[in-house]
Short mmCIF file of C-alpha atoms in Angstrom, two decimals:
data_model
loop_
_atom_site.label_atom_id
_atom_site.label_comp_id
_atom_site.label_asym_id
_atom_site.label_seq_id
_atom_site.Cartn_x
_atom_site.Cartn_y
_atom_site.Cartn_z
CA UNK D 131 19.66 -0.04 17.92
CA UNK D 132 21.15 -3.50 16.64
CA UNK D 133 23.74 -3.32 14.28
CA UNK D 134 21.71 -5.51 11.98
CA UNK D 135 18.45 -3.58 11.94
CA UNK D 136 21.11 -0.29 11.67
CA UNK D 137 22.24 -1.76 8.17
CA UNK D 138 19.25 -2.46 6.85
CA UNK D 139 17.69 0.81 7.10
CA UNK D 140 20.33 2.81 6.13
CA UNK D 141 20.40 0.84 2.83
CA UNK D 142 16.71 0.95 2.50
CA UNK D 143 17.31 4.95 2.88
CA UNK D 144 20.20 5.55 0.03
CA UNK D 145 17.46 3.65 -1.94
CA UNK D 146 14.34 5.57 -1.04
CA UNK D 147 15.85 8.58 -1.79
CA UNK D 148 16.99 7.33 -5.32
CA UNK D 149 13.22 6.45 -6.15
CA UNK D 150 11.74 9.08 -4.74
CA UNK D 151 14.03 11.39 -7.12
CA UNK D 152 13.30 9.46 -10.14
CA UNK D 153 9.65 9.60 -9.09
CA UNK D 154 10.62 13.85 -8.98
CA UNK D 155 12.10 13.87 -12.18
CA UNK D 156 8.83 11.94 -14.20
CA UNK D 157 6.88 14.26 -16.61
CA UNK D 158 3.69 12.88 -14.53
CA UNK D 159 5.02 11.79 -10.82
CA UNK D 160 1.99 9.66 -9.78
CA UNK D 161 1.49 7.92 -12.96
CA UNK D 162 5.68 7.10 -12.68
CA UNK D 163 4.99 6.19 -9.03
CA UNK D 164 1.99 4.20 -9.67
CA UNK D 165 3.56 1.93 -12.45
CA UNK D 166 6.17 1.72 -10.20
CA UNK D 167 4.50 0.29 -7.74
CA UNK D 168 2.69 -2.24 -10.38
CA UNK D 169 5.58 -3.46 -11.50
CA UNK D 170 6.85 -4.35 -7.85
CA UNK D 171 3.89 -6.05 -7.46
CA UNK D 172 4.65 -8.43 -10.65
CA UNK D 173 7.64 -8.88 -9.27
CA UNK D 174 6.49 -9.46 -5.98
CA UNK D 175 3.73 -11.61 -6.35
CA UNK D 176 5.79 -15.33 -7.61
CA UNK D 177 7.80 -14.79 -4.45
CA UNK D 178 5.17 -14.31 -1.97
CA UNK D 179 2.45 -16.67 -3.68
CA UNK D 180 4.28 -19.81 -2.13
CA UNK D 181 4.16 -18.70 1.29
CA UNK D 182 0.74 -17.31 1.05
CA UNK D 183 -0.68 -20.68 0.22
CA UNK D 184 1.04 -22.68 2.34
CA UNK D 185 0.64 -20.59 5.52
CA UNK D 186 -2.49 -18.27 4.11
CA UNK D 187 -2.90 -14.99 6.14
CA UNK D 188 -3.51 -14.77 9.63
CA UNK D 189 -6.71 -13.35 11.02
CA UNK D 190 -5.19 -11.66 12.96
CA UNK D 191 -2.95 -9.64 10.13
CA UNK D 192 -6.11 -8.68 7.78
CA UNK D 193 -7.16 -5.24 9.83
CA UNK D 194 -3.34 -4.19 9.39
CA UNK D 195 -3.28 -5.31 5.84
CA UNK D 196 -6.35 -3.58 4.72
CA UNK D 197 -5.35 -0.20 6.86
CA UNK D 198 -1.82 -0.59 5.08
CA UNK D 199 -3.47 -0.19 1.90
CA UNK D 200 -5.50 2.59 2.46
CA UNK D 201 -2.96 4.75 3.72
CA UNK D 202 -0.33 4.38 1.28
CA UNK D 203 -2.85 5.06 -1.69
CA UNK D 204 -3.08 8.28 0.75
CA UNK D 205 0.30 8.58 0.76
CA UNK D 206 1.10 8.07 -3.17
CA UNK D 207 -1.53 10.20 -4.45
CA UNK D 208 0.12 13.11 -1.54
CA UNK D 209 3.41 12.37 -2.82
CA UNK D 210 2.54 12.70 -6.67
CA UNK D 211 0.71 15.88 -5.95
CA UNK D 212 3.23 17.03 -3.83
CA UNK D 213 6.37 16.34 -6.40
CA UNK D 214 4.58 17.45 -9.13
CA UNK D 215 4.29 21.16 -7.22
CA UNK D 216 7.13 21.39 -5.04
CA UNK D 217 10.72 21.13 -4.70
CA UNK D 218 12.51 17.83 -4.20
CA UNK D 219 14.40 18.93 -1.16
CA UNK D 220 11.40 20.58 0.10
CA UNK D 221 9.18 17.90 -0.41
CA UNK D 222 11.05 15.16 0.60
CA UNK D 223 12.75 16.68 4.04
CA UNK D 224 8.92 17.78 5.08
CA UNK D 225 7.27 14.54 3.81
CA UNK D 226 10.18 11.98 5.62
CA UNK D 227 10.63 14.63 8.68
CA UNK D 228 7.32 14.66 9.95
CA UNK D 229 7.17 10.78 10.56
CA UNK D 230 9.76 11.63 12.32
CA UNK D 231 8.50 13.72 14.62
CA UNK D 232 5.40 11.91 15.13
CA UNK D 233 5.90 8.67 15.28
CA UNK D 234 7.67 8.08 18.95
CA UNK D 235 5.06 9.85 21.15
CA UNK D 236 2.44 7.73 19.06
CA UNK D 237 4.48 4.09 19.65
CA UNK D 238 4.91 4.47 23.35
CA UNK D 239 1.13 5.08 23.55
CA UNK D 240 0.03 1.99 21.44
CA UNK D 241 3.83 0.07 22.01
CA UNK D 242 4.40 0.87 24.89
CA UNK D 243 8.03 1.78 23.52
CA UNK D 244 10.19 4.38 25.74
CA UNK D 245 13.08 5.72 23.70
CA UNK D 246 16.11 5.99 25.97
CA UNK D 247 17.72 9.17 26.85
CA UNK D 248 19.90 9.08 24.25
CA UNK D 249 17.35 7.78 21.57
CA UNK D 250 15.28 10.59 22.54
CA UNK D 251 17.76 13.39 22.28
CA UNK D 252 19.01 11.85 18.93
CA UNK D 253 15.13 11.85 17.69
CA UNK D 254 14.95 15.61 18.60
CA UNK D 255 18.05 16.20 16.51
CA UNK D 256 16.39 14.98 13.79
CA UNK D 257 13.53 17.04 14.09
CA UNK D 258 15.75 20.04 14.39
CA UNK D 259 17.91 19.40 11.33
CA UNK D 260 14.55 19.29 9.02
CA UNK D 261 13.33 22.11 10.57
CA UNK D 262 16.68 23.99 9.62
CA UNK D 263 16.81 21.99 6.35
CA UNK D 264 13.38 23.33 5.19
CA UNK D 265 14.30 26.73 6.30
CA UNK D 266 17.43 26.36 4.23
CA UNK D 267 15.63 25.47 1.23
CA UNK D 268 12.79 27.57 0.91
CA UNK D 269 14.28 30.78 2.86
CA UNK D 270 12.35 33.45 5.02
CA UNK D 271 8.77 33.10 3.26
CA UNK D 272 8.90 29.04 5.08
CA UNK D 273 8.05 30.71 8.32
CA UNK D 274 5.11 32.82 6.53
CA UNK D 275 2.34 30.12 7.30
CA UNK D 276 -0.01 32.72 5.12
CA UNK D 277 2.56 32.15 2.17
CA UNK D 278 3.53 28.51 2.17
CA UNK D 279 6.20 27.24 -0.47
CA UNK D 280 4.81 25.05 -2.93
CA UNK D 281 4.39 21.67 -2.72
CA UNK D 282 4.46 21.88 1.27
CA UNK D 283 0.97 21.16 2.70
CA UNK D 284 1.04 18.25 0.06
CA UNK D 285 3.93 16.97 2.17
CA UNK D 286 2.53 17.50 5.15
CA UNK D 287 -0.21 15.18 4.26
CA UNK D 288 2.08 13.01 2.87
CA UNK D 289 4.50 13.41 6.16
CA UNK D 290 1.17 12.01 8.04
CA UNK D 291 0.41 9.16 6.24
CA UNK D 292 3.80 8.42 6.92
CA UNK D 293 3.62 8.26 10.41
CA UNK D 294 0.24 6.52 10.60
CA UNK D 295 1.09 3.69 8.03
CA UNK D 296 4.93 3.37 9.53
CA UNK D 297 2.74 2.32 13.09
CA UNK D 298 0.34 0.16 11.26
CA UNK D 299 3.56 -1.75 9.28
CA UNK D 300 5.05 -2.24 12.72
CA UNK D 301 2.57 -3.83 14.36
CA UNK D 302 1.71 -6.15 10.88
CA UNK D 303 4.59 -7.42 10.06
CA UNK D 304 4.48 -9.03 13.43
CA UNK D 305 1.18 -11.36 12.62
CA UNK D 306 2.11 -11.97 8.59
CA UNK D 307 6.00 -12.03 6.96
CA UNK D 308 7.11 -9.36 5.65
CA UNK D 309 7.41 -10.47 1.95
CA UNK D 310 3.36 -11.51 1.49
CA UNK D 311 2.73 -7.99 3.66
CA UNK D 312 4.64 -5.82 1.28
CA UNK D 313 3.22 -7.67 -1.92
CA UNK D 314 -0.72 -7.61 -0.71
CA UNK D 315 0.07 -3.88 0.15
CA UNK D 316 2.04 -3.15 -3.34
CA UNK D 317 -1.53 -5.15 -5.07
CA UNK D 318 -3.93 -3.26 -2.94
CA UNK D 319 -2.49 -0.04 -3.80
CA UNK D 320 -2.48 -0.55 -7.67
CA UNK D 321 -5.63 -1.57 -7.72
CA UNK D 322 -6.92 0.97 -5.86
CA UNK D 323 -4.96 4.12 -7.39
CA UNK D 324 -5.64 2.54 -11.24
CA UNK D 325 -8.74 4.42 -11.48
CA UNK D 326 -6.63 7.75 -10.74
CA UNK D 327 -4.19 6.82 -13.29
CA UNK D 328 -6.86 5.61 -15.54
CA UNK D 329 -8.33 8.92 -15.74
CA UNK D 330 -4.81 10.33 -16.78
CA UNK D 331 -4.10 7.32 -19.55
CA UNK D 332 -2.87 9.48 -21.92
CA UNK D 333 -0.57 10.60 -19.38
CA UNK D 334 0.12 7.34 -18.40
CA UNK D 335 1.42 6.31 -21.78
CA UNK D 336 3.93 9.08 -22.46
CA UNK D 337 5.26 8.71 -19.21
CA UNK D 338 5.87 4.74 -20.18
CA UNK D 339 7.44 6.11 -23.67
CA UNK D 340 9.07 8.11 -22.51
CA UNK D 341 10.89 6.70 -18.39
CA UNK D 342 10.35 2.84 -18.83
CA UNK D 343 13.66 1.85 -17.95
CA UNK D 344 13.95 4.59 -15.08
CA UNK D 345 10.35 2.87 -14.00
CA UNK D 346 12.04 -0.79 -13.79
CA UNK D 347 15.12 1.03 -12.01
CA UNK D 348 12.53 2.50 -9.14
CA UNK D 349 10.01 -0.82 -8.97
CA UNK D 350 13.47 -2.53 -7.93
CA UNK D 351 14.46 0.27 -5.46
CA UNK D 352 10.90 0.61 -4.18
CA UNK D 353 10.31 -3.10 -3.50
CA UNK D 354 13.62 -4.06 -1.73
CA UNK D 355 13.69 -0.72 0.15
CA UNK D 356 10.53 -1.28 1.68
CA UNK D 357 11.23 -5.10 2.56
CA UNK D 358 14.59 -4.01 4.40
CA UNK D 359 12.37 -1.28 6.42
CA UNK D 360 10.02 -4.03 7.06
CA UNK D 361 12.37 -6.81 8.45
CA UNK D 362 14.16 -3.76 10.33
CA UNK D 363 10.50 -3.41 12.21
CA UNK D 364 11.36 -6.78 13.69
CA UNK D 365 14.65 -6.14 15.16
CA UNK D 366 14.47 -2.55 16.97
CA UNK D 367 12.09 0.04 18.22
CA UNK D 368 9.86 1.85 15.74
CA UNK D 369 11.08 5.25 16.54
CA UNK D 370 14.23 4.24 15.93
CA UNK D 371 13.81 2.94 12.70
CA UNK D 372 11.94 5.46 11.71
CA UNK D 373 14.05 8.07 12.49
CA UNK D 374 17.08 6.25 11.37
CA UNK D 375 15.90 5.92 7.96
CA UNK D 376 15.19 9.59 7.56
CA UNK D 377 19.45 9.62 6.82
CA UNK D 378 17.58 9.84 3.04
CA UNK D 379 16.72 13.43 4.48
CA UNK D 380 20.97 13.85 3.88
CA UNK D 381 20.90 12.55 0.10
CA UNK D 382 18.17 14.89 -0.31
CA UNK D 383 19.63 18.01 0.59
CA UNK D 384 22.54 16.92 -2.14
CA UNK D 385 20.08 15.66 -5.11
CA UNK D 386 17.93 18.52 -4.42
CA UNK D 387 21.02 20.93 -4.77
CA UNK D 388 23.50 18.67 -6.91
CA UNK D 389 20.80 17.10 -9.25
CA UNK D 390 17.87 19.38 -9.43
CA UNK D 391 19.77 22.86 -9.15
CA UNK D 392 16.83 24.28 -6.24
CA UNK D 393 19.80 26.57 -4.11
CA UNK D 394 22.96 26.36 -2.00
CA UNK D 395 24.34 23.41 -0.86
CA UNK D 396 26.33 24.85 2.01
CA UNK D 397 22.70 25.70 4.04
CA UNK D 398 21.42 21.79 3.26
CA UNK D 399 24.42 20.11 4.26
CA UNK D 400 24.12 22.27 7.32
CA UNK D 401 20.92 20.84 8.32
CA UNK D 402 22.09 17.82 7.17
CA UNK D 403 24.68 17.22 9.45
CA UNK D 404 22.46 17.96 12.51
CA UNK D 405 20.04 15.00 11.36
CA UNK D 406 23.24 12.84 10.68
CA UNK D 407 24.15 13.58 14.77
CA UNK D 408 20.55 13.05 15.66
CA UNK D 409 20.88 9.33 13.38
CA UNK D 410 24.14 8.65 15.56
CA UNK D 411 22.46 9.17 18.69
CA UNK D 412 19.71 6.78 17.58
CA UNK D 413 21.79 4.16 16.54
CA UNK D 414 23.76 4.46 19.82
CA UNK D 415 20.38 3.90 21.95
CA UNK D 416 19.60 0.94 24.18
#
């Protein structure tokens, strides 16, 4: 994995990791995530307007665009549901992992990607250290599929859209730059969770009241940490970036423990270290 593309993600994951546990901490999760989100757009938007009318949007980059969309207002509402029942370094480990795991059989069907030994053995280690990190965090009843922890099949979803939306992304930001992708995605997305919120607006106001700085903080996070992934998408394999990022998996296991008191931190750190090993391996892969 180029150094370059190595960088990038790793900083895009200290900064997922920091949203997504300001998103955990919000008296209402999706409403926080959803303004959010709005306020990225704002952001956004004067940046990307320029290049949008001067080069316009490809043909070619609509399908991607519009599928972009629709599965991360999947992937928000998942998340909100999921934070708002679960445990942060439940959620997060299950939600993140699962992309994971997914992702590289599904790019070397439509990429044509092969991971290299190496890359492959490093993406298994990262499937193994969630796996142990999830065990870790929710103890015996996590293998009881009858008696799931809570929060967990709201992850699962949200671990799916994840996958499906990290292939999409790959193959978009390759037809349209990454700044006008990530704002038209941000725009689509508010739009198309406001009637959600909407329905919530009392909600919605006492979570502005009462987080609105914390909201700024995580529009900022958001929006960068999702440009880095993107422009990371042009300089390696998808299965590596993906799996590389997941070293937000690590800062989860300490804010889940550290910040949000859920258990031990001796298990999490254990599982931890296997995904850091696996993350090695990837970046080591040619």
């Amino acid at each position: 994995m180029p150094t370059t593309a190595l960088v990038l993600v790793l900083v895009a994951a200290v900064l997922h990791a920091t949203w997504n546990a300001l998103g955990k901490q919000a008296r209402h999760p999706l409403c926080f995530l959803w303004s959010a989100v709005t306020l990225a757009t704002i952001v956004g938007v004067p940046a990307a307007l320029p290049m949008l009318l001067t080069a316009g949007i490809p043909t070619a980059a609509w399908p991607y665009v519009i599928s972009t969309i629709g599965l991360h207002w999947l992937y928000f509402y998942a998340l909100g549901r999921a934070y708002h029942s679960g445990q942060f370094s439940v959620v997060y480990p299950v939600a993140r992992g699962l992309g994971v795991a997914l992702v590289p059989g599904v790019a070397l069907l439509v990429f044509d990607e092969w991971p290299s030994p190496v890359g492959t053995a490093g993406v298994g280690l990262v499937v193994v250290g969630i796996v142990a990190l999830h065990l870790a965090s929710v103890g015996p009843q996590a293998v009881r599929l009858a008696h799931p922890a809570a929060g967990t099949w709201w992850a699962l979803a949200t671990g799916l859209t994840t996958a499906a939306y990290s292939l999409v992304d790959k193959a978009g930001v390759t037809r349209l730059h990454p700044l006008p992708y990530i704002v038209l995605m941000f725009l689509g997305m508010s739009l198309t969770l406001l009637p959600v919120v909407l329905a919530e607006s009392q909600a919605l106001r006492r979570e502005w009241r009462a987080n609105w700085r914390t909201i700024v903080a995580a529009s900022v996070m958001m929006l960068v940490a999702y440009l880095l992934v993107l422009f990371a998408f042009r300089l390696s394999k998808t299965a590596y970036v993906v799996a590389a990022r997941e070293t937000s998996i690590v800062l989860s296991a300490l804010i889940g423990a550290l910040w949000f008191r859920e258990g031990r931190l001796g298990p999490r750190l254990a599982g931890a270290a296997v995904i850091l090993v696996g993350v090695v391996c990837v970046a080591l892969a040619r």
